[in-house]
Amino acid sequence: MAQAELSCFDERCGARYGITEVLYNCTKCGGLLEVRYCGDGYDPAALRRLFRERRMSQASLDASGVWRYRELFPFLDDYKHVVTLREGNTPLLEAPRAAEYGRLDRLAFKHQGFNPTGSFKDNGMTCGVAQARRLGMRRVACVSTGNTSASMAAYAAAAGLEALIFLPHGQISFGKLAQALEYGARTLEVEANFDQILALVRALAARLGIYLLNSVNPFRIEGQKSIILEMLDQRDWRAPDWIVLPGGNLGNTSAFGKALREAREAGLIDSMPRLAVVQAEGAAPFYEFVARGGEFQAVEKPATLATAIRIGDPVSWPKALHEIRSTGGTVEKVSEQEIADAKAQIGRSGIGCEPASAATLAGIRKLTARGVMDRGADVVAVLTGNLLKDPDYIYRYHTGELEAPDGTKIRSSFGNRPVVVPNDPDRIAELLR
Ligand SMILES: *Cc1c(COP(=O)(O)O)cnc(C)c1O
Ligand SMILES: [Zn+2]
C-alpha cells in the first residue's frame, strides 16, 4: 500500500501533514495543499490490464469511472467510506462538424456532462465525500452558485451527511439551485459576495463541525484526475497533442496537470499533452497574468454569461501556472459572442453543453487561427457540463434575445427560432416545402 500525505504545494515551504489532518491550506505559509504518494511503482502493462478488466466487473468500485483508477489516488485506507453514483464513465465523442468549425482535421470531446448531476464536479465530489466520511464528519459545506453545490448535495444525500450550501443572496443560477433543493441540501443565502462568504464559512467551519468541499479541497482534485485517466484509457493510452478545457477557479487545470505528470511517471503514457486553458474575456485574470507577467491580479467584478467560469479570484492559480508550464501549455480568452456561437456549433454536432464548456471550441478556433495549434493536431476538448444546465441561455440565443453582461446584443449567428403555425395542413405543407 502506498503512503499518502498532504504536502504544501510551494516547494520553498515544503511543509508536510498527515493525510487525516483537517486542513484546507498550509498552516505554515497559507499556500495550497496537494496529496502526495510514495511507495513502490506499478507495472504499467499490469495496471492498464487491470483497468480494462474492471470494465467487466459489477462491483460498484470498479463500475465507477473514478474509482476504477484508484491505484493512482490511493489516499484511503479503507474503501468502505466510498459512496458512488457511478460517476465518470463519460463518452469520448468524435465531432467532425465541430472540428471543422475549430479549423481542425479531427476533434474529440470528452463529455463530463454525462455525469450523475451533469458536470465534472461529480468526479471530484465522490473523493471529497469519501474523505469526509473517513474523517467522521457529519456535515459538509461549500460556497457556490452552481455545479459544485448540485454535486455536493447529491453525494452528501447518498452518504447520509448533512449538506450546507452558502450562496450569495440574489445571485442564484436557477437550474443548478433546483438540483441542490431536490437533493435536500440546507441552503443559506448570505447577504455578501462570494469571497466574503468564503471567509465567513472558513471561520465557521471548526465551530460548526463542517468539512469544506470547495475546489481547494485536495481530495476533490485527486478525483478529477480520473477525467484524464479515463480519456487516456479510452484512447488505449495514446496521449493526444492537446487537451483543451475552460478555466474558472482552475481546480480542473490543476487536476489535469497532476494526472498527466503522474501518468507519465507511472509509465502509462510516453509523451506529454499540452494543456490549453480558455477563459471568458470578462473573467480572465489567469489569461492576463500569463500574457503579461508581473503580479497576479484578481478581477474585481467578473462578468460572463458562462456562470460556471465567472470567477475573479481563482484560488488554484499557482497550481495551474505550474501545470501550464510543465506541459508547455497555453492560455486563451474568448468573447461572449464567440462562446455563444461555438456552443451552437457543439449543439449542431448532436452533442451540446453548457456555456462554460463551449469556451473550449471557441478557444480552439482562435488558437488554430493564430497558428498556436496545428490543423492536423490530435486534440481532445473537455466539455465540463450538460446542455440542460442552462436552457434559458439557449432559448434566448436562438430567438435573438441573448444579451452580454454589458448589455450588448449577442448575434444569433446560428439561431434556430421556433415557428408558430396555424392548425392547417395546407399552410404547414406550404411552409415545409
Ligand atoms: C466548475 C466548472 C468549470 C470551471 O472549473 P474550474 O476547476 O473552476 O476551473 C467549468 N465548467 C463547468 C461546467 C463547471 O461546472
Ligand atoms: Zn506551506
Coordinates of C-alpha atoms and ligand atoms in Angstrom, one line a residue:
M1 CA 0.0 0.0 0.0
A2 CA 1.3 3.4 -1.0
Q3 CA 1.8 6.1 1.7
A4 CA -0.2 9.2 1.2
E5 CA 0.4 12.6 2.9
L6 CA -0.7 16.2 2.5
S7 CA 2.1 18.4 1.3
C8 CA 2.4 22.2 0.7
F9 CA 2.4 22.9 -3.0
D10 CA 5.1 25.6 -2.6
E11 CA 8.5 23.8 -2.8
R12 CA 10.2 26.6 -0.8
C13 CA 7.9 25.9 2.2
G14 CA 7.9 22.1 1.9
A15 CA 5.6 21.6 4.9
R16 CA 4.0 18.1 5.2
Y17 CA 1.0 16.9 7.1
G18 CA -0.8 13.6 7.9
I19 CA -3.4 12.5 5.4
T20 CA -6.2 12.7 8.1
E21 CA -5.5 16.2 9.3
V22 CA -8.4 18.6 8.6
L23 CA -6.7 21.3 6.7
Y24 CA -7.6 23.4 3.6
N25 CA -4.3 25.4 3.4
C26 CA -0.7 25.1 4.6
T27 CA -0.6 26.3 8.2
K28 CA 3.0 27.5 7.8
C29 CA 2.7 29.6 4.7
G30 CA -1.0 29.7 3.8
G31 CA -0.3 28.0 0.4
L32 CA -2.3 25.3 -1.4
L33 CA -2.1 21.7 -0.3
E34 CA -1.6 18.7 -2.5
V35 CA -1.9 14.9 -1.9
R36 CA 1.4 13.2 -2.5
Y37 CA 2.2 9.5 -2.5
C38 CA 5.3 7.4 -2.0
G39 CA 5.6 3.7 -2.4
D40 CA 6.6 1.0 -4.9
G41 CA 6.0 1.8 -8.5
Y42 CA 3.4 -0.1 -10.6
D43 CA 4.0 -2.2 -13.7
P44 CA 2.2 0.0 -16.3
A45 CA 1.2 -3.0 -18.5
A46 CA -0.4 -4.7 -15.5
L47 CA -2.2 -1.5 -14.5
R48 CA -3.6 -1.0 -18.0
R49 CA -4.9 -4.6 -18.0
L50 CA -6.4 -4.2 -14.5
F51 CA -8.3 -1.0 -15.5
R52 CA -9.6 -2.7 -18.6
E53 CA -10.7 -5.9 -16.7
R54 CA -12.6 -3.8 -14.2
R55 CA -14.9 -2.6 -17.0
M56 CA -16.4 -6.1 -17.0
S57 CA -16.8 -6.1 -13.2
Q58 CA -20.2 -5.5 -11.5
A59 CA -18.5 -4.4 -8.2
S60 CA -19.5 -0.8 -7.5
L61 CA -16.0 0.5 -7.1
D62 CA -15.0 -1.0 -10.4
A63 CA -18.1 0.3 -12.2
S64 CA -17.3 3.8 -11.1
G65 CA -15.3 5.7 -13.8
V66 CA -13.4 7.4 -10.9
W67 CA -12.7 4.5 -8.5
R68 CA -11.7 2.2 -11.3
Y69 CA -8.4 4.1 -11.4
R70 CA -7.9 4.1 -7.6
E71 CA -4.3 2.8 -7.7
L72 CA -3.4 6.4 -8.9
F73 CA -5.0 8.1 -5.9
P74 CA -4.5 5.7 -3.0
F75 CA -5.3 8.1 -0.2
L76 CA -8.0 5.9 1.6
D77 CA -7.0 3.1 3.9
D78 CA -10.4 1.5 3.6
Y79 CA -12.8 1.7 0.6
K80 CA -15.9 1.2 2.8
H81 CA -16.0 5.0 3.1
V82 CA -16.8 5.4 -0.7
V83 CA -20.2 6.5 -1.9
T84 CA -20.5 6.2 -5.7
L85 CA -23.3 7.2 -8.0
R86 CA -21.5 5.6 -10.9
E87 CA -19.8 8.9 -11.8
G88 CA -17.4 9.2 -14.7
N89 CA -17.9 6.6 -17.4
T90 CA -18.4 9.5 -19.8
P91 CA -18.0 9.2 -23.5
L92 CA -15.2 10.4 -25.8
L93 CA -17.1 11.6 -28.9
E94 CA -15.7 12.3 -32.3
A95 CA -17.1 15.6 -33.6
P96 CA -16.3 16.2 -37.2
R97 CA -18.6 19.2 -37.6
A98 CA -17.2 20.9 -34.6
A99 CA -13.7 20.1 -35.8
E100 CA -14.4 21.9 -39.0
Y101 CA -15.6 25.0 -37.1
G102 CA -12.4 24.9 -35.0
R103 CA -10.3 24.5 -38.2
L104 CA -9.0 21.1 -37.1
D105 CA -8.9 17.9 -39.2
R106 CA -10.2 15.9 -36.2
L107 CA -11.6 16.7 -32.7
A108 CA -12.9 14.6 -29.9
F109 CA -15.0 15.8 -26.9
K110 CA -14.6 14.1 -23.5
H111 CA -18.1 14.9 -22.2
Q112 CA -18.3 15.3 -18.5
G113 CA -21.9 16.5 -18.7
F114 CA -22.9 12.8 -18.8
N115 CA -22.1 12.6 -15.0
P116 CA -24.9 11.8 -12.5
T117 CA -25.5 15.5 -11.6
G118 CA -24.5 16.7 -15.1
S119 CA -21.0 18.1 -14.6
F120 CA -17.4 17.0 -13.9
K121 CA -17.8 18.1 -10.2
D122 CA -19.0 14.6 -9.6
N123 CA -15.6 13.1 -10.4
G124 CA -14.1 15.1 -7.5
M125 CA -17.0 15.0 -5.2
T126 CA -17.1 11.2 -4.7
C127 CA -13.5 11.5 -3.4
G128 CA -14.2 14.6 -1.2
V129 CA -17.2 12.9 0.4
A130 CA -15.2 9.7 0.9
Q131 CA -12.6 11.7 2.8
A132 CA -15.3 13.5 4.8
R133 CA -16.7 10.1 5.9
R134 CA -13.3 8.7 6.7
L135 CA -12.7 11.7 9.0
G136 CA -16.0 11.0 10.7
M137 CA -17.5 14.3 9.6
R138 CA -21.3 14.7 9.7
R139 CA -21.7 18.0 7.9
V140 CA -20.2 19.1 4.6
A141 CA -20.4 22.6 3.1
C142 CA -19.4 24.6 0.1
V143 CA -19.8 28.2 -1.3
S144 CA -21.1 28.0 -4.8
T145 CA -24.0 29.1 -7.0
G146 CA -23.6 26.3 -9.4
N147 CA -22.4 22.8 -10.2
T148 CA -20.4 22.3 -7.0
S149 CA -23.5 22.7 -4.8
A150 CA -25.6 20.4 -7.0
S151 CA -22.9 17.7 -6.9
M152 CA -22.2 18.1 -3.2
A153 CA -25.9 17.9 -2.4
A154 CA -26.3 14.7 -4.3
Y155 CA -23.3 12.9 -2.8
A156 CA -24.0 14.1 0.8
A157 CA -27.6 12.9 0.5
A158 CA -26.4 9.5 -0.8
A159 CA -23.8 9.3 2.0
G160 CA -26.3 10.3 4.7
L161 CA -24.4 13.5 5.5
E162 CA -25.9 16.9 6.1
A163 CA -25.2 19.3 3.2
L164 CA -24.9 23.1 3.8
I165 CA -24.8 25.3 0.8
F166 CA -23.9 29.0 1.1
L167 CA -25.0 31.3 -1.7
P168 CA -24.5 34.9 -2.4
H169 CA -28.1 36.3 -1.9
G170 CA -29.8 37.1 -5.2
Q171 CA -27.2 35.6 -7.5
I172 CA -28.7 32.2 -7.9
S173 CA -28.5 30.2 -11.0
F174 CA -31.9 28.6 -11.1
G175 CA -31.4 25.1 -12.7
K176 CA -28.4 24.3 -10.5
L177 CA -30.1 25.6 -7.4
A178 CA -33.1 23.4 -8.2
Q179 CA -30.9 20.4 -8.1
A180 CA -29.5 21.3 -4.6
L181 CA -33.0 21.8 -3.2
E182 CA -34.2 18.5 -4.7
Y183 CA -31.2 16.6 -3.2
G184 CA -32.2 18.1 0.2
A185 CA -29.3 20.4 1.0
R186 CA -29.8 23.2 3.5
T187 CA -29.4 26.3 1.5
L188 CA -28.4 29.6 3.1
E189 CA -28.4 32.8 1.1
V190 CA -26.0 35.2 2.7
E191 CA -26.0 39.0 2.1
A192 CA -22.4 39.2 0.9
N193 CA -20.3 38.4 -2.2
F194 CA -18.6 35.1 -3.0
D195 CA -15.2 36.0 -1.4
Q196 CA -16.8 37.4 1.8
I197 CA -18.9 34.2 2.2
L198 CA -15.9 32.0 1.7
A199 CA -14.0 33.8 4.5
L200 CA -17.1 33.5 6.7
V201 CA -17.6 29.8 6.1
R202 CA -13.9 29.1 6.8
A203 CA -14.2 31.0 10.1
L204 CA -17.3 28.9 11.0
A205 CA -16.0 25.6 9.8
A206 CA -14.4 24.4 13.1
R207 CA -17.2 25.9 15.2
L208 CA -20.0 24.1 13.3
G209 CA -18.1 20.9 12.7
I210 CA -18.2 21.5 8.9
Y211 CA -16.0 19.8 6.4
L212 CA -15.4 22.2 3.5
L213 CA -15.7 20.8 0.0
N214 CA -14.7 23.9 -2.0
S215 CA -12.4 23.5 -5.0
V216 CA -9.2 23.9 -3.0
N217 CA -10.1 20.6 -1.2
P218 CA -7.1 18.5 -2.4
F219 CA -9.2 15.3 -2.4
R220 CA -11.6 16.7 -5.0
I221 CA -8.5 17.4 -7.2
E222 CA -7.5 13.7 -6.8
G223 CA -10.9 12.5 -8.1
Q224 CA -10.8 15.0 -11.0
K225 CA -7.6 13.3 -12.2
S226 CA -9.8 10.4 -13.3
I227 CA -11.2 12.5 -16.2
I228 CA -7.8 12.4 -17.8
L229 CA -7.1 8.8 -16.9
E230 CA -10.4 7.5 -18.3
M231 CA -9.8 9.6 -21.5
L232 CA -6.4 8.1 -21.9
D233 CA -7.8 4.6 -21.3
Q234 CA -10.4 5.2 -24.0
R235 CA -7.6 6.0 -26.4
D236 CA -5.6 2.9 -25.4
W237 CA -3.1 5.2 -23.6
R238 CA -2.1 7.2 -26.7
A239 CA -1.7 10.7 -25.4
P240 CA -3.2 13.5 -27.6
D241 CA -1.2 16.6 -28.6
W242 CA -3.5 19.0 -26.8
I243 CA -6.1 18.9 -24.1
V244 CA -8.4 21.9 -24.0
L245 CA -10.6 23.0 -21.0
P246 CA -12.4 26.0 -19.7
G247 CA -10.7 27.8 -16.7
G248 CA -12.6 29.3 -13.7
N249 CA -11.2 28.6 -10.3
L250 CA -8.6 26.5 -12.1
G251 CA -9.0 23.3 -10.0
N252 CA -9.6 21.2 -13.0
T253 CA -6.5 22.6 -14.7
S254 CA -4.5 21.6 -11.6
A255 CA -6.0 18.1 -11.6
F256 CA -5.3 17.5 -15.3
G257 CA -1.7 18.6 -15.0
K258 CA -1.2 16.4 -11.9
A259 CA -2.8 13.4 -13.6
L260 CA -0.6 13.8 -16.7
R261 CA 2.6 14.1 -14.7
E262 CA 1.7 11.1 -12.6
A263 CA 0.6 9.0 -15.6
R264 CA 3.9 9.8 -17.2
E265 CA 5.9 8.8 -14.1
A266 CA 3.9 5.6 -13.9
G267 CA 4.9 4.8 -17.5
L268 CA 1.2 4.8 -18.6
I269 CA 1.9 7.4 -21.3
D270 CA 5.2 8.3 -23.0
S271 CA 4.5 11.8 -24.3
M272 CA 3.1 14.8 -22.5
P273 CA 0.0 16.5 -24.0
R274 CA -0.1 20.3 -23.8
L275 CA -2.9 21.9 -21.8
A276 CA -4.8 24.8 -23.3
V277 CA -7.0 26.7 -20.8
V278 CA -9.7 29.0 -22.1
Q279 CA -11.3 31.8 -20.1
A280 CA -14.1 34.2 -20.8
E281 CA -12.9 37.8 -21.6
G282 CA -14.9 39.3 -18.7
A283 CA -13.4 36.8 -16.2
A284 CA -9.8 36.2 -17.4
P285 CA -7.4 37.0 -14.6
F286 CA -5.3 33.9 -15.4
Y287 CA -5.1 34.8 -19.1
E288 CA -3.9 38.3 -18.3
F289 CA -1.4 37.1 -15.8
V290 CA 0.2 34.6 -18.2
A291 CA 0.1 37.0 -21.1
R292 CA 1.5 40.0 -19.2
G293 CA 3.5 38.6 -16.3
G294 CA 4.0 40.6 -13.1
E295 CA 1.8 40.2 -10.0
F296 CA -1.3 38.1 -10.1
Q297 CA -4.3 40.4 -10.2
A298 CA -7.8 39.4 -9.4
V299 CA -10.7 40.8 -11.5
E300 CA -12.9 42.8 -9.2
K301 CA -16.2 42.3 -11.0
P302 CA -16.1 39.2 -13.2
A303 CA -18.8 39.2 -15.8
T304 CA -19.8 36.4 -18.3
L305 CA -22.9 34.5 -19.1
A306 CA -20.8 31.4 -18.7
T307 CA -21.6 31.4 -15.0
A308 CA -19.5 28.3 -14.2
I309 CA -16.4 30.3 -15.1
R310 CA -17.4 33.6 -13.6
I311 CA -14.6 33.7 -11.1
G312 CA -12.5 36.9 -10.5
D313 CA -10.0 35.5 -8.0
P314 CA -9.2 31.8 -8.8
V315 CA -7.9 30.1 -5.8
S316 CA -5.8 27.4 -7.6
W317 CA -3.8 29.7 -10.0
P318 CA -0.4 28.8 -8.5
K319 CA -1.0 25.1 -9.3
A320 CA -2.5 25.9 -12.7
L321 CA 0.6 28.0 -13.6
H322 CA 2.9 25.1 -12.7
E323 CA 0.8 22.7 -14.9
I324 CA 0.7 25.1 -17.9
R325 CA 4.5 25.5 -17.7
S326 CA 5.3 21.8 -17.1
T327 CA 3.1 20.8 -20.1
G328 CA 4.2 23.6 -22.5
G329 CA 0.6 24.7 -22.5
T330 CA -1.1 28.0 -23.2
V331 CA -4.0 30.2 -22.0
E332 CA -6.5 31.9 -24.3
K333 CA -9.5 34.2 -23.8
V334 CA -12.8 34.3 -25.8
S335 CA -15.7 36.8 -26.1
E336 CA -19.3 36.2 -25.2
Q337 CA -20.2 36.1 -28.9
E338 CA -17.5 33.5 -29.6
I339 CA -18.7 31.3 -26.7
A340 CA -22.3 31.5 -27.8
D341 CA -21.6 30.6 -31.4
A342 CA -19.2 27.8 -30.5
K343 CA -21.9 26.4 -28.2
A344 CA -24.5 26.4 -31.0
Q345 CA -21.9 24.5 -33.2
I346 CA -21.4 21.9 -30.5
G347 CA -25.2 21.6 -30.4
R348 CA -25.4 21.1 -34.1
S349 CA -22.9 18.2 -33.8
G350 CA -25.6 16.5 -31.8
I351 CA -23.6 16.8 -28.6
G352 CA -24.5 20.1 -26.7
C353 CA -23.1 21.5 -23.5
E354 CA -23.5 24.4 -21.1
P355 CA -22.0 27.8 -21.9
A356 CA -18.7 27.5 -20.0
S357 CA -17.9 24.2 -21.8
A358 CA -18.2 25.9 -25.2
A359 CA -15.3 28.2 -24.4
T360 CA -13.1 25.2 -25.4
L361 CA -14.2 25.2 -29.1
A362 CA -14.2 29.0 -29.2
G363 CA -10.6 28.9 -27.9
I364 CA -9.6 26.2 -30.4
R365 CA -10.9 28.3 -33.3
K366 CA -8.7 31.2 -32.1
L367 CA -5.6 29.0 -31.4
T368 CA -5.7 27.5 -34.8
A369 CA -6.2 30.9 -36.4
R370 CA -3.1 32.2 -34.5
G371 CA -1.1 29.1 -35.5
V372 CA -0.5 28.0 -31.9
M373 CA -2.4 24.8 -32.7
D374 CA -1.9 23.0 -36.0
R375 CA -4.8 21.9 -38.1
G376 CA -3.5 18.3 -38.0
A377 CA -3.1 18.2 -34.2
D378 CA -4.6 15.5 -32.2
V379 CA -7.0 17.4 -29.9
V380 CA -9.3 16.4 -27.0
A381 CA -11.6 19.1 -25.6
V382 CA -13.3 18.5 -22.3
L383 CA -17.0 19.5 -22.1
T384 CA -17.5 20.2 -18.4
G385 CA -21.3 20.5 -18.1
N386 CA -24.6 19.3 -19.5
L387 CA -26.7 21.2 -22.1
L388 CA -29.7 21.3 -19.8
K389 CA -28.0 23.2 -17.0
D390 CA -28.9 26.5 -18.7
P391 CA -31.9 26.2 -21.0
D392 CA -32.7 29.9 -20.6
Y393 CA -29.5 30.9 -22.3
I394 CA -30.2 28.6 -25.2
Y395 CA -33.7 29.8 -25.9
R396 CA -32.5 33.5 -25.8
Y397 CA -29.6 32.7 -28.2
H398 CA -31.8 31.0 -30.8
T399 CA -34.5 33.7 -30.6
G400 CA -32.1 36.6 -30.8
E401 CA -32.7 37.8 -27.2
L402 CA -29.4 37.0 -25.6
E403 CA -27.5 39.9 -24.1
A404 CA -24.0 40.0 -22.8
P405 CA -23.5 41.3 -19.2
D406 CA -22.6 44.8 -20.5
G407 CA -25.9 44.9 -22.4
T408 CA -24.6 44.4 -25.9
K409 CA -26.8 42.1 -28.0
I410 CA -25.3 38.7 -28.9
R411 CA -25.9 37.9 -32.6
S412 CA -27.9 34.8 -33.2
S413 CA -25.4 33.6 -35.9
F414 CA -26.6 30.0 -35.9
G415 CA -30.1 30.8 -34.5
N416 CA -32.9 28.3 -34.7
R417 CA -36.2 30.1 -34.0
P418 CA -39.3 28.0 -33.3
V419 CA -42.2 28.9 -35.7
V420 CA -45.8 29.3 -34.7
V421 CA -48.2 27.8 -37.2
P422 CA -52.0 27.5 -37.5
N423 CA -53.7 24.1 -37.3
D424 CA -53.9 23.9 -41.1
P425 CA -52.3 21.1 -43.1
D426 CA -52.1 23.2 -46.3
R427 CA -50.3 26.1 -44.7
I428 CA -47.9 23.7 -42.8
A429 CA -47.2 21.7 -46.1
E430 CA -46.6 25.1 -47.8
L431 CA -44.2 26.2 -45.1
L432 CA -42.2 23.0 -45.1
R433 CA -41.9 22.7 -48.9
Ligands
LIG1 C1 -16.7 24.3 -12.2 C2 -16.9 24.4 -13.7 C3 -15.9 24.9 -14.5 C4 -14.6 25.6 -14.0 O1 -13.7 24.6 -13.5 P1 -12.5 25.1 -12.5 O2 -12.0 23.9 -12.0 O3 -13.2 26.0 -11.5 O4 -11.6 25.9 -13.4 C5 -16.1 24.9 -15.9 N1 -17.2 24.4 -16.4 C6 -18.2 23.9 -15.6 C7 -19.4 23.4 -16.3 C8 -18.1 23.8 -14.3 O5 -19.0 23.3 -13.5
ZN2 ZN 3.5 26.0 3.0

